[in-house]
Amino acid sequence: MSWYRNTVWFVKGLREYTRGGYESASKHFNPADMEVDVAGRSFLVTGANSGIGKATAKEIARRGGTVHLVCRNKERAEVAQEEIVTETGNQNIFLHIVDISNPKEVWKFAEKFRNEHKLNVLINNAGCMVNNRELTEDGLEKNFATNTLGTYILTTALLPLLGKEADARVRQQVVLTERWAKAHRNIHFSVMHPGWADTPAVRSSMPDFYERMKNSLRTEAQGADTVVWLAVSAEAIKLPSGLFFQDRQPVATHLPLASTHSPLEDEEKLMAVLEEFSQNFRSSSPGT
């Protein structure tokens, strides 16, 4: 019976994450939520040269925001920057070349950025889905280095800058979001699932899944919709900090019967390990 229930929830969840799920949910969206002018506000988007990151940056640029694109590949990033400027007419699109999987590089960038810019919204979008075990030059597993440690360092380093601004916001991973939301009451944290979208990451990392589902996948803009809503709308910050969103609605962070809850002691150990790692790399980072 438990197998059957989990299967039903998986199929239901998969359907909700497709293009059809988005189209169904969007019938209840309030268009006025996104009719905002964010000129004068500063947004930093990691992994912004393609996929959901680029779509997010483009939508924020259309609304007048200053957008900082943080990308690993200089050539692709410059193409994305030019595309965003051309399509939106917004000249305030700035490029920073940073490898989020390199903790020393992240520290160096964040501390420089903190001294030179203001920041209202941090959107941690960069991530990787490496199927085979791969180590970075620092000996870190690449998925962990990019998706968890690099994101932790960037956010930690920029929290003082965000804390200076009214209505500061961060998009983050689930456990980190919940922990930071409790620790930093003056900053609004949220995390979201974009659904299954037709992005370069899905095509390259999940080729079999992509072939089966490609006609049902969301567009990049549909995948980015909730990110943009969380970043710019007044409605998003009326909800409590630390929630997990899907299609502009807060949802449970765990499926029923899935046994994915983390014990409190495991979460505390994770935070302690991340802090230890981050400080070790900070002390070895050039210029710190």
PDB file of C-alpha atoms in Angstrom:
ATOM      1  CA  MET A   1       0.000   0.000   0.000  1.00  0.00           C
ATOM      2  CA  SER A   2       2.806   2.439   0.830  1.00  0.00           C
ATOM      3  CA  TRP A   3       4.425   1.671  -2.554  1.00  0.00           C
ATOM      4  CA  TYR A   4       1.110   2.416  -4.278  1.00  0.00           C
ATOM      5  CA  ARG A   5       0.655   5.699  -2.404  1.00  0.00           C
ATOM      6  CA  ASN A   6       4.173   6.850  -3.189  1.00  0.00           C
ATOM      7  CA  THR A   7       3.671   5.949  -6.860  1.00  0.00           C
ATOM      8  CA  VAL A   8       0.428   7.938  -6.996  1.00  0.00           C
ATOM      9  CA  TRP A   9       2.102  10.949  -5.415  1.00  0.00           C
ATOM     10  CA  PHE A  10       5.077  10.676  -7.797  1.00  0.00           C
ATOM     11  CA  VAL A  11       2.842  10.599 -10.887  1.00  0.00           C
ATOM     12  CA  LYS A  12       0.700  13.431  -9.530  1.00  0.00           C
ATOM     13  CA  GLY A  13       3.802  15.480  -8.719  1.00  0.00           C
ATOM     14  CA  LEU A  14       5.357  14.822 -12.131  1.00  0.00           C
ATOM     15  CA  ARG A  15       2.194  16.013 -13.847  1.00  0.00           C
ATOM     16  CA  GLU A  16       2.112  19.184 -11.749  1.00  0.00           C
ATOM     17  CA  TYR A  17       5.691  19.982 -12.736  1.00  0.00           C
ATOM     18  CA  THR A  18       5.068  19.816 -16.491  1.00  0.00           C
ATOM     19  CA  ARG A  19       3.835  22.522 -18.861  1.00  0.00           C
ATOM     20  CA  GLY A  20       0.255  21.401 -18.256  1.00  0.00           C
ATOM     21  CA  GLY A  21       0.703  21.892 -14.517  1.00  0.00           C
ATOM     22  CA  TYR A  22       1.948  25.418 -15.069  1.00  0.00           C
ATOM     23  CA  GLU A  23      -0.874  26.282 -17.453  1.00  0.00           C
ATOM     24  CA  SER A  24      -3.417  25.014 -14.944  1.00  0.00           C
ATOM     25  CA  ALA A  25      -1.861  26.920 -12.045  1.00  0.00           C
ATOM     26  CA  SER A  26      -1.437  30.131 -14.053  1.00  0.00           C
ATOM     27  CA  LYS A  27      -5.217  30.466 -14.408  1.00  0.00           C
ATOM     28  CA  HIS A  28      -5.189  31.602 -10.790  1.00  0.00           C
ATOM     29  CA  PHE A  29      -2.284  34.069 -11.091  1.00  0.00           C
ATOM     30  CA  ASN A  30      -2.922  37.760 -10.558  1.00  0.00           C
ATOM     31  CA  PRO A  31      -1.236  39.605 -13.481  1.00  0.00           C
ATOM     32  CA  ALA A  32      -0.994  42.745 -11.344  1.00  0.00           C
ATOM     33  CA  ASP A  33       1.555  41.010  -9.120  1.00  0.00           C
ATOM     34  CA  MET A  34       4.132  41.294 -11.900  1.00  0.00           C
ATOM     35  CA  GLU A  35       3.193  44.764 -13.130  1.00  0.00           C
ATOM     36  CA  VAL A  36       5.927  46.414 -11.115  1.00  0.00           C
ATOM     37  CA  ASP A  37       8.755  48.833 -11.769  1.00  0.00           C
ATOM     38  CA  VAL A  38      11.915  47.816  -9.933  1.00  0.00           C
ATOM     39  CA  ALA A  39      14.165  50.597 -11.239  1.00  0.00           C
ATOM     40  CA  GLY A  40      16.751  51.457  -8.614  1.00  0.00           C
ATOM     41  CA  ARG A  41      16.717  47.959  -7.115  1.00  0.00           C
ATOM     42  CA  SER A  42      19.703  45.665  -7.582  1.00  0.00           C
ATOM     43  CA  PHE A  43      19.440  41.936  -8.341  1.00  0.00           C
ATOM     44  CA  LEU A  44      22.188  39.322  -8.501  1.00  0.00           C
ATOM     45  CA  VAL A  45      21.433  36.147 -10.465  1.00  0.00           C
ATOM     46  CA  THR A  46      23.876  33.241 -10.523  1.00  0.00           C
ATOM     47  CA  GLY A  47      23.993  30.873 -13.486  1.00  0.00           C
ATOM     48  CA  ALA A  48      22.447  33.600 -15.601  1.00  0.00           C
ATOM     49  CA  ASN A  49      23.851  32.831 -19.055  1.00  0.00           C
ATOM     50  CA  SER A  50      21.198  30.241 -19.991  1.00  0.00           C
ATOM     51  CA  GLY A  51      18.033  28.459 -18.959  1.00  0.00           C
ATOM     52  CA  ILE A  52      15.974  29.642 -16.016  1.00  0.00           C
ATOM     53  CA  GLY A  53      18.706  32.027 -14.826  1.00  0.00           C
ATOM     54  CA  LYS A  54      18.752  33.938 -18.103  1.00  0.00           C
ATOM     55  CA  ALA A  55      14.946  33.979 -18.306  1.00  0.00           C
ATOM     56  CA  THR A  56      14.809  35.365 -14.761  1.00  0.00           C
ATOM     57  CA  ALA A  57      17.402  38.043 -15.469  1.00  0.00           C
ATOM     58  CA  LYS A  58      15.554  39.062 -18.628  1.00  0.00           C
ATOM     59  CA  GLU A  59      12.204  39.486 -16.855  1.00  0.00           C
ATOM     60  CA  ILE A  60      13.764  41.557 -14.089  1.00  0.00           C
ATOM     61  CA  ALA A  61      15.553  43.694 -16.697  1.00  0.00           C
ATOM     62  CA  ARG A  62      12.213  44.307 -18.458  1.00  0.00           C
ATOM     63  CA  ARG A  63      10.952  45.798 -15.205  1.00  0.00           C
ATOM     64  CA  GLY A  64      13.870  48.212 -14.928  1.00  0.00           C
ATOM     65  CA  GLY A  65      16.012  46.458 -12.350  1.00  0.00           C
ATOM     66  CA  THR A  66      19.792  46.591 -12.236  1.00  0.00           C
ATOM     67  CA  VAL A  67      20.891  43.019 -12.882  1.00  0.00           C
ATOM     68  CA  HIS A  68      24.245  41.459 -12.040  1.00  0.00           C
ATOM     69  CA  LEU A  69      24.837  38.274 -14.019  1.00  0.00           C
ATOM     70  CA  VAL A  70      27.174  35.827 -12.284  1.00  0.00           C
ATOM     71  CA  CYS A  71      28.372  33.234 -14.797  1.00  0.00           C
ATOM     72  CA  ARG A  72      31.226  30.760 -15.198  1.00  0.00           C
ATOM     73  CA  ASN A  73      31.741  30.865 -18.965  1.00  0.00           C
ATOM     74  CA  LYS A  74      32.800  34.309 -20.214  1.00  0.00           C
ATOM     75  CA  GLU A  75      31.932  33.759 -23.865  1.00  0.00           C
ATOM     76  CA  ARG A  76      28.393  32.469 -23.230  1.00  0.00           C
ATOM     77  CA  ALA A  77      27.849  35.089 -20.558  1.00  0.00           C
ATOM     78  CA  GLU A  78      28.710  37.948 -22.911  1.00  0.00           C
ATOM     79  CA  VAL A  79      26.243  36.606 -25.472  1.00  0.00           C
ATOM     80  CA  ALA A  80      23.535  36.428 -22.792  1.00  0.00           C
ATOM     81  CA  GLN A  81      24.316  39.941 -21.572  1.00  0.00           C
ATOM     82  CA  GLU A  82      24.028  41.356 -25.082  1.00  0.00           C
ATOM     83  CA  GLU A  83      20.771  39.484 -25.672  1.00  0.00           C
ATOM     84  CA  ILE A  84      19.217  40.809 -22.456  1.00  0.00           C
ATOM     85  CA  VAL A  85      20.262  44.393 -23.170  1.00  0.00           C
ATOM     86  CA  THR A  86      18.997  44.201 -26.758  1.00  0.00           C
ATOM     87  CA  GLU A  87      15.635  42.627 -25.921  1.00  0.00           C
ATOM     88  CA  THR A  88      14.828  44.760 -22.879  1.00  0.00           C
ATOM     89  CA  GLY A  89      16.540  48.064 -23.668  1.00  0.00           C
ATOM     90  CA  ASN A  90      17.948  48.018 -20.136  1.00  0.00           C
ATOM     91  CA  GLN A  91      21.609  49.045 -20.085  1.00  0.00           C
ATOM     92  CA  ASN A  92      22.116  48.278 -16.405  1.00  0.00           C
ATOM     93  CA  ILE A  93      23.126  44.674 -16.955  1.00  0.00           C
ATOM     94  CA  PHE A  94      26.511  43.840 -15.471  1.00  0.00           C
ATOM     95  CA  LEU A  95      28.618  40.727 -15.871  1.00  0.00           C
ATOM     96  CA  HIS A  96      30.791  38.933 -13.316  1.00  0.00           C
ATOM     97  CA  ILE A  97      32.758  35.808 -14.227  1.00  0.00           C
ATOM     98  CA  VAL A  98      32.797  33.474 -11.227  1.00  0.00           C
ATOM     99  CA  ASP A  99      32.954  29.700 -10.872  1.00  0.00           C
ATOM    100  CA  ILE A 100      30.532  28.935  -8.032  1.00  0.00           C
ATOM    101  CA  SER A 101      32.208  25.541  -7.531  1.00  0.00           C
ATOM    102  CA  ASN A 102      35.451  27.314  -6.554  1.00  0.00           C
ATOM    103  CA  PRO A 103      35.005  28.482  -2.939  1.00  0.00           C
ATOM    104  CA  LYS A 104      38.077  30.738  -2.908  1.00  0.00           C
ATOM    105  CA  GLU A 105      36.852  32.456  -6.062  1.00  0.00           C
ATOM    106  CA  VAL A 106      33.379  32.916  -4.586  1.00  0.00           C
ATOM    107  CA  TRP A 107      34.787  34.528  -1.452  1.00  0.00           C
ATOM    108  CA  LYS A 108      36.986  36.877  -3.484  1.00  0.00           C
ATOM    109  CA  PHE A 109      34.080  37.922  -5.703  1.00  0.00           C
ATOM    110  CA  ALA A 110      31.600  38.380  -2.850  1.00  0.00           C
ATOM    111  CA  GLU A 111      33.875  40.535  -0.752  1.00  0.00           C
ATOM    112  CA  LYS A 112      34.724  42.728  -3.753  1.00  0.00           C
ATOM    113  CA  PHE A 113      31.049  42.997  -4.719  1.00  0.00           C
ATOM    114  CA  ARG A 114      30.123  43.924  -1.156  1.00  0.00           C
ATOM    115  CA  ASN A 115      32.478  46.888  -1.260  1.00  0.00           C
ATOM    116  CA  GLU A 116      31.382  48.177  -4.654  1.00  0.00           C
ATOM    117  CA  HIS A 117      27.627  47.604  -5.031  1.00  0.00           C
ATOM    118  CA  LYS A 118      24.308  47.562  -3.258  1.00  0.00           C
ATOM    119  CA  LEU A 119      22.069  44.493  -3.349  1.00  0.00           C
ATOM    120  CA  ASN A 120      18.344  44.066  -2.803  1.00  0.00           C
ATOM    121  CA  VAL A 121      17.746  40.540  -4.102  1.00  0.00           C
ATOM    122  CA  LEU A 122      20.066  37.530  -4.362  1.00  0.00           C
ATOM    123  CA  ILE A 123      18.843  34.732  -6.647  1.00  0.00           C
ATOM    124  CA  ASN A 124      20.887  31.562  -6.195  1.00  0.00           C
ATOM    125  CA  ASN A 125      20.103  29.815  -9.449  1.00  0.00           C
ATOM    126  CA  ALA A 126      23.468  28.299 -10.426  1.00  0.00           C
ATOM    127  CA  GLY A 127      23.641  24.554 -10.049  1.00  0.00           C
ATOM    128  CA  CYS A 128      24.915  21.434 -11.716  1.00  0.00           C
ATOM    129  CA  MET A 129      23.731  17.864 -12.187  1.00  0.00           C
ATOM    130  CA  VAL A 130      26.914  15.860 -12.703  1.00  0.00           C
ATOM    131  CA  ASN A 131      25.994  12.185 -13.033  1.00  0.00           C
ATOM    132  CA  ASN A 132      29.474  10.749 -12.502  1.00  0.00           C
ATOM    133  CA  ARG A 133      31.641  11.561  -9.495  1.00  0.00           C
ATOM    134  CA  GLU A 134      33.798  14.552 -10.342  1.00  0.00           C
ATOM    135  CA  LEU A 135      36.163  16.468  -8.059  1.00  0.00           C
ATOM    136  CA  THR A 136      37.039  20.144  -8.242  1.00  0.00           C
ATOM    137  CA  GLU A 137      40.632  21.368  -8.035  1.00  0.00           C
ATOM    138  CA  ASP A 138      40.081  21.688  -4.273  1.00  0.00           C
ATOM    139  CA  GLY A 139      39.125  18.015  -3.985  1.00  0.00           C
ATOM    140  CA  LEU A 140      35.426  18.714  -3.471  1.00  0.00           C
ATOM    141  CA  GLU A 141      32.658  16.692  -5.122  1.00  0.00           C
ATOM    142  CA  LYS A 142      31.401  18.993  -7.881  1.00  0.00           C
ATOM    143  CA  ASN A 143      27.659  18.862  -7.173  1.00  0.00           C
ATOM    144  CA  PHE A 144      28.268  19.644  -3.495  1.00  0.00           C
ATOM    145  CA  ALA A 145      30.772  22.386  -4.306  1.00  0.00           C
ATOM    146  CA  THR A 146      28.389  24.137  -6.697  1.00  0.00           C
ATOM    147  CA  ASN A 147      24.929  23.485  -5.348  1.00  0.00           C
ATOM    148  CA  THR A 148      25.634  23.697  -1.630  1.00  0.00           C
ATOM    149  CA  LEU A 149      29.000  25.072  -0.524  1.00  0.00           C
ATOM    150  CA  GLY A 150      29.369  27.758  -3.190  1.00  0.00           C
ATOM    151  CA  THR A 151      25.802  28.901  -2.622  1.00  0.00           C
ATOM    152  CA  TYR A 152      26.348  28.921   1.148  1.00  0.00           C
ATOM    153  CA  ILE A 153      29.496  31.037   0.851  1.00  0.00           C
ATOM    154  CA  LEU A 154      27.971  33.530  -1.569  1.00  0.00           C
ATOM    155  CA  THR A 155      24.889  34.034   0.584  1.00  0.00           C
ATOM    156  CA  THR A 156      26.821  34.206   3.847  1.00  0.00           C
ATOM    157  CA  ALA A 157      29.220  36.778   2.409  1.00  0.00           C
ATOM    158  CA  LEU A 158      26.407  38.946   1.011  1.00  0.00           C
ATOM    159  CA  LEU A 159      24.053  38.837   4.021  1.00  0.00           C
ATOM    160  CA  PRO A 160      25.580  42.008   5.537  1.00  0.00           C
ATOM    161  CA  LEU A 161      25.020  43.831   2.233  1.00  0.00           C
ATOM    162  CA  LEU A 162      21.437  42.578   1.959  1.00  0.00           C
ATOM    163  CA  GLY A 163      20.832  43.551   5.564  1.00  0.00           C
ATOM    164  CA  LYS A 164      21.390  47.212   4.693  1.00  0.00           C
ATOM    165  CA  GLU A 165      18.402  47.313   2.323  1.00  0.00           C
ATOM    166  CA  ALA A 166      14.677  47.407   2.918  1.00  0.00           C
ATOM    167  CA  ASP A 167      12.752  44.465   1.461  1.00  0.00           C
ATOM    168  CA  ALA A 168      15.849  42.306   0.899  1.00  0.00           C
ATOM    169  CA  ARG A 169      15.189  38.849  -0.517  1.00  0.00           C
ATOM    170  CA  VAL A 170      17.080  35.577  -1.160  1.00  0.00           C
ATOM    171  CA  ARG A 171      16.125  32.406  -3.090  1.00  0.00           C
ATOM    172  CA  GLN A 172      17.905  29.388  -1.637  1.00  0.00           C
ATOM    173  CA  GLN A 173      17.874  25.635  -1.048  1.00  0.00           C
ATOM    174  CA  VAL A 174      15.305  24.191   1.343  1.00  0.00           C
ATOM    175  CA  VAL A 175      17.230  23.450   4.546  1.00  0.00           C
ATOM    176  CA  LEU A 176      19.417  26.552   4.236  1.00  0.00           C
ATOM    177  CA  THR A 177      16.351  28.692   3.555  1.00  0.00           C
ATOM    178  CA  GLU A 178      14.585  27.488   6.669  1.00  0.00           C
ATOM    179  CA  ARG A 179      17.663  27.931   8.864  1.00  0.00           C
ATOM    180  CA  TRP A 180      18.544  31.402   7.573  1.00  0.00           C
ATOM    181  CA  ALA A 181      14.937  32.604   7.708  1.00  0.00           C
ATOM    182  CA  LYS A 182      14.984  31.970  11.458  1.00  0.00           C
ATOM    183  CA  ALA A 183      18.386  33.601  11.935  1.00  0.00           C
ATOM    184  CA  HIS A 184      17.915  36.726   9.781  1.00  0.00           C
ATOM    185  CA  ARG A 185      14.462  38.181  10.366  1.00  0.00           C
ATOM    186  CA  ASN A 186      15.138  41.346   8.355  1.00  0.00           C
ATOM    187  CA  ILE A 187      15.708  39.414   5.103  1.00  0.00           C
ATOM    188  CA  HIS A 188      12.987  37.457   3.281  1.00  0.00           C
ATOM    189  CA  PHE A 189      14.158  33.984   2.258  1.00  0.00           C
ATOM    190  CA  SER A 190      12.316  31.653  -0.087  1.00  0.00           C
ATOM    191  CA  VAL A 191      12.994  28.600  -2.208  1.00  0.00           C
ATOM    192  CA  MET A 192      11.101  27.277  -5.208  1.00  0.00           C
ATOM    193  CA  HIS A 193      10.788  24.376  -7.621  1.00  0.00           C
ATOM    194  CA  PRO A 194      10.663  25.555 -11.256  1.00  0.00           C
ATOM    195  CA  GLY A 195       9.004  22.375 -12.474  1.00  0.00           C
ATOM    196  CA  TRP A 196      10.533  20.386 -15.308  1.00  0.00           C
ATOM    197  CA  ALA A 197      11.595  22.926 -17.897  1.00  0.00           C
ATOM    198  CA  ASP A 198      13.304  22.570 -21.262  1.00  0.00           C
ATOM    199  CA  THR A 199      16.725  23.872 -20.232  1.00  0.00           C
ATOM    200  CA  PRO A 200      20.288  23.009 -21.290  1.00  0.00           C
ATOM    201  CA  ALA A 201      20.856  21.382 -17.881  1.00  0.00           C
ATOM    202  CA  VAL A 202      17.929  18.997 -18.276  1.00  0.00           C
ATOM    203  CA  ARG A 203      18.864  18.168 -21.870  1.00  0.00           C
ATOM    204  CA  SER A 204      22.498  17.385 -21.044  1.00  0.00           C
ATOM    205  CA  SER A 205      22.162  15.787 -17.596  1.00  0.00           C
ATOM    206  CA  MET A 206      18.937  13.819 -18.076  1.00  0.00           C
ATOM    207  CA  PRO A 207      18.893  12.846 -21.771  1.00  0.00           C
ATOM    208  CA  ASP A 208      16.588   9.834 -21.390  1.00  0.00           C
ATOM    209  CA  PHE A 209      14.107  11.786 -19.289  1.00  0.00           C
ATOM    210  CA  TYR A 210      14.279  14.665 -21.764  1.00  0.00           C
ATOM    211  CA  GLU A 211      13.511  12.415 -24.740  1.00  0.00           C
ATOM    212  CA  ARG A 212      10.478  10.964 -22.986  1.00  0.00           C
ATOM    213  CA  MET A 213       9.162  14.256 -21.658  1.00  0.00           C
ATOM    214  CA  LYS A 214      10.335  16.921 -24.123  1.00  0.00           C
ATOM    215  CA  ASN A 215       6.852  17.587 -25.500  1.00  0.00           C
ATOM    216  CA  SER A 216       5.516  18.179 -21.988  1.00  0.00           C
ATOM    217  CA  LEU A 217       8.310  20.279 -20.494  1.00  0.00           C
ATOM    218  CA  ARG A 218       7.807  23.868 -19.432  1.00  0.00           C
ATOM    219  CA  THR A 219       9.444  26.713 -21.291  1.00  0.00           C
ATOM    220  CA  GLU A 220      12.359  28.468 -19.602  1.00  0.00           C
ATOM    221  CA  ALA A 221      10.117  31.495 -18.949  1.00  0.00           C
ATOM    222  CA  GLN A 222       7.485  29.292 -17.299  1.00  0.00           C
ATOM    223  CA  GLY A 223      10.181  27.724 -15.143  1.00  0.00           C
ATOM    224  CA  ALA A 224      11.395  31.175 -14.137  1.00  0.00           C
ATOM    225  CA  ASP A 225       7.952  32.607 -13.389  1.00  0.00           C
ATOM    226  CA  THR A 226       7.896  31.883  -9.655  1.00  0.00           C
ATOM    227  CA  VAL A 227      11.495  33.058  -9.257  1.00  0.00           C
ATOM    228  CA  VAL A 228      10.583  36.424 -10.755  1.00  0.00           C
ATOM    229  CA  TRP A 229       7.392  36.603  -8.692  1.00  0.00           C
ATOM    230  CA  LEU A 230       9.355  35.960  -5.494  1.00  0.00           C
ATOM    231  CA  ALA A 231      11.961  38.536  -6.500  1.00  0.00           C
ATOM    232  CA  VAL A 232       9.731  41.457  -7.490  1.00  0.00           C
ATOM    233  CA  SER A 233       6.138  41.129  -6.295  1.00  0.00           C
ATOM    234  CA  ALA A 234       4.738  42.788  -3.210  1.00  0.00           C
ATOM    235  CA  GLU A 235       2.524  39.745  -2.613  1.00  0.00           C
ATOM    236  CA  ALA A 236       5.476  37.395  -2.065  1.00  0.00           C
ATOM    237  CA  ILE A 237       6.744  39.192   1.033  1.00  0.00           C
ATOM    238  CA  LYS A 238       3.311  39.166   2.643  1.00  0.00           C
ATOM    239  CA  LEU A 239       3.931  35.460   3.206  1.00  0.00           C
ATOM    240  CA  PRO A 240       6.286  34.186   5.934  1.00  0.00           C
ATOM    241  CA  SER A 241       9.996  33.913   5.243  1.00  0.00           C
ATOM    242  CA  GLY A 242      11.471  30.455   4.745  1.00  0.00           C
ATOM    243  CA  LEU A 243       8.736  28.838   2.645  1.00  0.00           C
ATOM    244  CA  PHE A 244       9.011  26.513  -0.361  1.00  0.00           C
ATOM    245  CA  PHE A 245       7.055  27.568  -3.466  1.00  0.00           C
ATOM    246  CA  GLN A 246       5.669  25.989  -6.593  1.00  0.00           C
ATOM    247  CA  ASP A 247       3.783  28.100  -9.138  1.00  0.00           C
ATOM    248  CA  ARG A 248       3.532  31.109  -6.793  1.00  0.00           C
ATOM    249  CA  GLN A 249       2.041  29.059  -3.959  1.00  0.00           C
ATOM    250  CA  PRO A 250       3.723  27.785  -0.785  1.00  0.00           C
ATOM    251  CA  VAL A 251       3.780  23.986  -0.720  1.00  0.00           C
ATOM    252  CA  ALA A 252       5.028  21.272   1.615  1.00  0.00           C
ATOM    253  CA  THR A 253       8.753  20.569   1.457  1.00  0.00           C
ATOM    254  CA  HIS A 254       8.226  16.810   1.746  1.00  0.00           C
ATOM    255  CA  LEU A 255       5.956  14.355  -0.078  1.00  0.00           C
ATOM    256  CA  PRO A 256       3.696  12.232   2.145  1.00  0.00           C
ATOM    257  CA  LEU A 257       5.333   8.951   3.217  1.00  0.00           C
ATOM    258  CA  ALA A 258       8.566   9.831   1.412  1.00  0.00           C
ATOM    259  CA  SER A 259      10.710   9.856   4.568  1.00  0.00           C
ATOM    260  CA  THR A 260      12.777  12.848   3.420  1.00  0.00           C
ATOM    261  CA  HIS A 261      12.683  14.822   6.681  1.00  0.00           C
ATOM    262  CA  SER A 262      16.106  15.626   8.137  1.00  0.00           C
ATOM    263  CA  PRO A 263      16.668  15.208  11.876  1.00  0.00           C
ATOM    264  CA  LEU A 264      17.503  18.498  13.599  1.00  0.00           C
ATOM    265  CA  GLU A 265      20.932  17.205  14.563  1.00  0.00           C
ATOM    266  CA  ASP A 266      21.724  16.423  10.909  1.00  0.00           C
ATOM    267  CA  GLU A 267      20.733  19.938   9.851  1.00  0.00           C
ATOM    268  CA  GLU A 268      22.896  21.441  12.585  1.00  0.00           C
ATOM    269  CA  LYS A 269      25.808  19.241  11.536  1.00  0.00           C
ATOM    270  CA  LEU A 270      25.366  20.333   7.905  1.00  0.00           C
ATOM    271  CA  MET A 271      25.441  24.010   8.894  1.00  0.00           C
ATOM    272  CA  ALA A 272      28.515  23.485  11.066  1.00  0.00           C
ATOM    273  CA  VAL A 273      30.360  21.630   8.295  1.00  0.00           C
ATOM    274  CA  LEU A 274      29.469  24.294   5.729  1.00  0.00           C
ATOM    275  CA  GLU A 275      30.656  27.042   8.047  1.00  0.00           C
ATOM    276  CA  GLU A 276      33.928  25.220   8.747  1.00  0.00           C
ATOM    277  CA  PHE A 277      34.551  24.606   5.046  1.00  0.00           C
ATOM    278  CA  SER A 278      33.676  28.173   4.108  1.00  0.00           C
ATOM    279  CA  GLN A 279      35.973  29.738   6.697  1.00  0.00           C
ATOM    280  CA  ASN A 280      38.848  27.459   5.699  1.00  0.00           C
ATOM    281  CA  PHE A 281      38.526  28.572   2.094  1.00  0.00           C
ATOM    282  CA  ARG A 282      38.058  32.183   3.104  1.00  0.00           C
ATOM    283  CA  SER A 283      41.370  32.238   4.962  1.00  0.00           C
ATOM    284  CA  SER A 284      43.127  30.783   1.913  1.00  0.00           C
ATOM    285  CA  SER A 285      41.427  33.098  -0.573  1.00  0.00           C
ATOM    286  CA  PRO A 286      43.699  35.705  -2.223  1.00  0.00           C
ATOM    287  CA  GLY A 287      43.138  39.217  -0.946  1.00  0.00           C
ATOM    288  CA  THR A 288      41.367  38.220   2.279  1.00  0.00           C
TER     289      THR A 288
END
